[in-house]
Amino acid sequence: MLYAIMAVDYPDSLSLRQQARPAHLARLQALQTDGRLVLAGPHPALDSAEPGAAGFSGSLVVAEFPELAAAQAWADADPYQAAGVYQQVTVKPFKQVFPQ
């Protein structure tokens, strides 16, 4: 089943995000390699694809996991969590309707 992992960043956490980014991306790459990643990316803090020093306000990951507990465990182990980037993380089941 698919799960949406929705995270909200702490304010002014861009430098922490940049430090933890390689490890965060490696975990996402592993999901993609396994064919389980639907989409992933950050929410720019500004209405711009490249927000510069304004940074990001959070992230969204939609991926396949066998159950909610597995998705939650994956989210809890995210390097952004350990680095203090994420203020809040919500994991919910997700039903993809489009694209088919």
Coordinates of N, CA and C in Angstrom, one line a residue:
M1 N 0.8 -1.2 0.0 CA 0.0 0.0 0.0 C 0.9 1.2 0.0
L2 N 0.3 2.3 -0.6 CA 1.1 3.6 -0.6 C 0.8 4.4 0.7
Y3 N 1.9 5.1 1.1 CA 1.8 6.0 2.3 C 2.4 7.3 2.0
A4 N 1.7 8.4 2.5 CA 2.2 9.8 2.3 C 2.9 10.1 3.6
I5 N 4.2 10.5 3.5 CA 5.0 11.0 4.6 C 5.1 12.5 4.5
M6 N 4.4 13.2 5.3 CA 4.4 14.7 5.2 C 5.1 15.3 6.4
A7 N 6.2 16.1 6.1 CA 7.0 16.6 7.2 C 7.0 18.1 7.2
V8 N 7.1 18.7 8.3 CA 7.2 20.2 8.5 C 8.5 20.5 9.1
D9 N 9.3 21.4 8.5 CA 10.6 21.7 9.0 C 10.5 22.7 10.2
Y10 N 11.5 22.7 11.0 CA 11.7 23.7 12.0 C 12.1 25.0 11.2
P11 N 11.7 26.2 11.7 CA 12.2 27.4 11.1 C 13.7 27.5 11.1
D12 N 14.3 28.1 10.1 CA 15.7 28.3 10.0 C 16.5 27.0 10.1
S13 N 16.0 25.9 9.5 CA 16.8 24.7 9.6 C 17.5 24.3 8.3
L14 N 17.7 25.3 7.4 CA 18.3 25.0 6.1 C 19.7 24.4 6.2
S15 N 20.5 25.0 7.1 CA 21.9 24.5 7.2 C 21.9 23.0 7.7
L16 N 21.0 22.7 8.6 CA 20.8 21.3 9.0 C 20.4 20.4 7.9
R17 N 19.4 20.9 7.1 CA 18.9 20.1 6.0 C 20.0 19.8 5.0
Q18 N 20.8 20.9 4.7 CA 21.9 20.7 3.7 C 23.0 19.7 4.2
Q19 N 23.2 19.6 5.5 CA 24.2 18.7 6.1 C 23.7 17.3 6.0
A20 N 22.4 17.1 6.2 CA 21.8 15.7 6.3 C 21.4 15.2 4.9
R21 N 21.4 16.1 3.9 CA 20.8 15.8 2.6 C 21.4 14.6 1.9
P22 N 22.7 14.4 1.9 CA 23.2 13.2 1.2 C 22.7 11.9 1.8
A23 N 22.6 11.8 3.1 CA 22.1 10.5 3.7 C 20.6 10.4 3.4
H24 N 19.8 11.5 3.5 CA 18.4 11.5 3.2 C 18.1 11.0 1.7
L25 N 18.9 11.6 0.8 CA 18.7 11.2 -0.6 C 19.1 9.7 -0.9
A26 N 20.1 9.2 -0.1 CA 20.5 7.8 -0.3 C 19.3 6.9 0.1
R27 N 18.6 7.3 1.1 CA 17.4 6.4 1.5 C 16.3 6.5 0.5
L28 N 16.1 7.7 -0.1 CA 15.1 7.8 -1.1 C 15.5 7.0 -2.4
Q29 N 16.8 7.1 -2.7 CA 17.3 6.3 -3.8 C 17.1 4.8 -3.7
A30 N 17.3 4.4 -2.4 CA 17.0 2.9 -2.2 C 15.6 2.6 -2.4
L31 N 14.7 3.4 -2.0 CA 13.2 3.2 -2.3 C 13.0 3.2 -3.8
Q32 N 13.6 4.1 -4.5 CA 13.4 4.2 -6.0 C 14.0 2.9 -6.6
T33 N 15.2 2.5 -6.2 CA 15.8 1.3 -6.7 C 14.9 0.1 -6.5
D34 N 14.2 0.0 -5.4 CA 13.3 -1.1 -5.1 C 12.0 -1.0 -5.8
G35 N 11.8 0.1 -6.5 CA 10.5 0.3 -7.2 C 9.4 0.7 -6.3
R36 N 9.7 1.3 -5.2 CA 8.6 1.6 -4.2 C 8.3 3.1 -4.1
L37 N 9.2 4.0 -4.7 CA 9.0 5.4 -4.6 C 8.1 6.0 -5.7
V38 N 7.0 6.7 -5.3 CA 6.2 7.3 -6.3 C 6.6 8.7 -6.5
L39 N 6.9 9.5 -5.5 CA 7.4 10.8 -5.6 C 8.0 11.3 -4.3
A40 N 8.9 12.3 -4.3 CA 9.5 12.8 -3.1 C 10.1 14.2 -3.5
G41 N 10.0 15.1 -2.5 CA 10.6 16.4 -2.7 C 10.2 17.3 -1.6
P42 N 10.9 18.5 -1.5 CA 10.7 19.5 -0.5 C 9.7 20.5 -0.9
H43 N 9.1 21.2 0.1 CA 8.2 22.3 -0.1 C 9.1 23.6 0.0
P44 N 9.3 24.3 -1.1 CA 10.1 25.6 -1.0 C 9.3 26.6 -0.1
A45 N 10.1 27.3 0.7 CA 9.5 28.3 1.6 C 8.9 29.5 0.9
L46 N 9.3 29.7 -0.3 CA 8.9 30.7 -1.2 C 8.2 30.1 -2.4
D47 N 7.5 30.9 -3.2 CA 6.8 30.5 -4.4 C 7.9 30.5 -5.5
S48 N 8.9 29.6 -5.4 CA 10.0 29.5 -6.3 C 10.6 28.1 -6.2
A49 N 10.9 27.5 -7.3 CA 11.6 26.2 -7.3 C 12.9 26.3 -6.6
E50 N 13.6 27.4 -6.6 CA 14.9 27.6 -6.0 C 14.8 28.7 -5.0
P51 N 14.4 28.4 -3.7 CA 14.1 29.4 -2.7 C 15.3 30.1 -2.1
G52 N 16.5 29.6 -2.4 CA 17.7 30.2 -1.9 C 17.8 30.1 -0.4
A53 N 18.2 31.2 0.3 CA 18.4 31.3 1.7 C 17.1 31.1 2.5
A54 N 15.9 31.3 1.8 CA 14.6 31.1 2.5 C 14.4 29.6 2.8
G55 N 15.0 28.7 2.1 CA 15.0 27.3 2.4 C 13.7 26.6 2.1
F56 N 13.3 25.7 2.9 CA 12.2 24.9 2.7 C 11.3 24.8 4.0
S57 N 10.0 24.5 3.8 CA 9.1 24.5 4.9 C 8.8 23.0 5.3
G58 N 9.2 22.1 4.5 CA 8.9 20.7 4.8 C 9.2 19.8 3.6
S59 N 8.6 18.6 3.6 CA 8.9 17.6 2.6 C 7.7 16.7 2.4
L60 N 7.6 16.0 1.3 CA 6.6 15.0 1.0 C 7.2 13.8 0.3
V61 N 6.9 12.7 0.8 CA 7.3 11.4 0.2 C 6.1 10.5 0.1
V62 N 5.9 10.0 -1.1 CA 4.8 9.0 -1.3 C 5.5 7.7 -1.8
A63 N 5.4 6.7 -1.0 CA 6.1 5.4 -1.3 C 5.3 4.2 -0.8
E64 N 5.6 3.1 -1.3 CA 5.0 1.8 -1.0 C 5.7 1.2 0.2
F65 N 4.9 0.8 1.2 CA 5.3 0.0 2.4 C 4.3 -1.1 2.6
P66 N 4.8 -2.2 3.3 CA 3.8 -3.3 3.5 C 2.7 -2.9 4.5
E67 N 3.0 -2.0 5.4 CA 2.0 -1.6 6.4 C 2.3 -0.2 7.0
L68 N 1.4 0.4 7.7 CA 1.6 1.7 8.3 C 2.8 1.7 9.2
A69 N 2.9 0.7 10.0 CA 4.0 0.7 11.0 C 5.4 0.7 10.3
A70 N 5.5 0.1 9.1 CA 6.7 0.1 8.4 C 7.0 1.5 7.8
A71 N 6.0 2.1 7.3 CA 6.1 3.5 6.8 C 6.5 4.4 7.9
Q72 N 5.9 4.3 9.1 CA 6.2 5.1 10.2 C 7.7 4.9 10.7
A73 N 8.1 3.6 10.7 CA 9.5 3.3 11.1 C 10.5 3.9 10.2
W74 N 10.2 3.8 8.9 CA 11.0 4.4 7.8 C 11.1 5.9 8.1
A75 N 10.0 6.6 8.3 CA 10.0 8.0 8.5 C 10.7 8.4 9.8
D76 N 10.6 7.6 10.8 CA 11.3 7.9 12.1 C 12.8 7.8 12.0
A77 N 13.3 7.0 11.0 CA 14.7 6.8 10.9 C 15.3 7.8 9.8
D78 N 14.5 8.7 9.4 CA 15.0 9.7 8.3 C 16.2 10.5 8.9
P79 N 17.3 10.7 8.2 CA 18.4 11.5 8.7 C 17.9 13.0 9.0
Y80 N 16.9 13.5 8.3 CA 16.4 14.8 8.7 C 15.8 14.8 10.1
Q81 N 15.2 13.7 10.5 CA 14.7 13.6 11.9 C 15.9 13.7 12.8
A82 N 16.9 12.9 12.6 CA 18.1 12.9 13.5 C 18.8 14.2 13.5
A83 N 18.8 14.9 12.4 CA 19.5 16.2 12.3 C 18.7 17.4 12.9
G84 N 17.5 17.2 13.3 CA 16.7 18.2 13.8 C 16.1 19.2 12.8
V85 N 15.9 18.6 11.6 CA 15.2 19.4 10.5 C 13.7 19.4 10.6
Y86 N 13.2 18.2 10.9 CA 11.7 18.1 11.0 C 11.2 18.4 12.3
Q87 N 10.2 19.2 12.4 CA 9.5 19.6 13.6 C 8.3 18.6 13.8
Q88 N 7.7 18.2 12.7 CA 6.5 17.3 12.8 C 6.5 16.4 11.6
V89 N 6.2 15.2 11.7 CA 6.0 14.2 10.6 C 4.7 13.5 10.8
T90 N 3.9 13.4 9.7 CA 2.7 12.7 9.7 C 2.8 11.7 8.6
V91 N 2.4 10.4 9.0 CA 2.4 9.3 8.0 C 0.9 8.8 7.9
K92 N 0.4 8.8 6.6 CA -0.9 8.4 6.4 C -1.0 7.5 5.2
P93 N -2.0 6.6 5.2 CA -2.2 5.8 4.0 C -2.6 6.7 2.8
F94 N -2.2 6.3 1.6 CA -2.5 7.2 0.5 C -3.0 6.3 -0.7
K95 N -4.1 6.8 -1.3 CA -4.7 6.1 -2.4 C -4.4 6.9 -3.7
Q96 N -3.6 6.4 -4.6 CA -3.3 7.1 -5.8 C -4.4 6.9 -6.8
V97 N -5.0 8.0 -7.3 CA -6.0 7.9 -8.3 C -5.5 8.3 -9.7
F98 N -4.7 9.4 -9.7 CA -4.1 9.8 -11.0 C -2.6 10.1 -10.7
P99 N -1.7 10.0 -11.7 CA -2.0 9.2 -12.9 C -2.1 7.7 -12.7
Q100 N -2.8 7.1 -13.6 CA -3.0 5.7 -13.5 C -1.9 4.9 -14.1

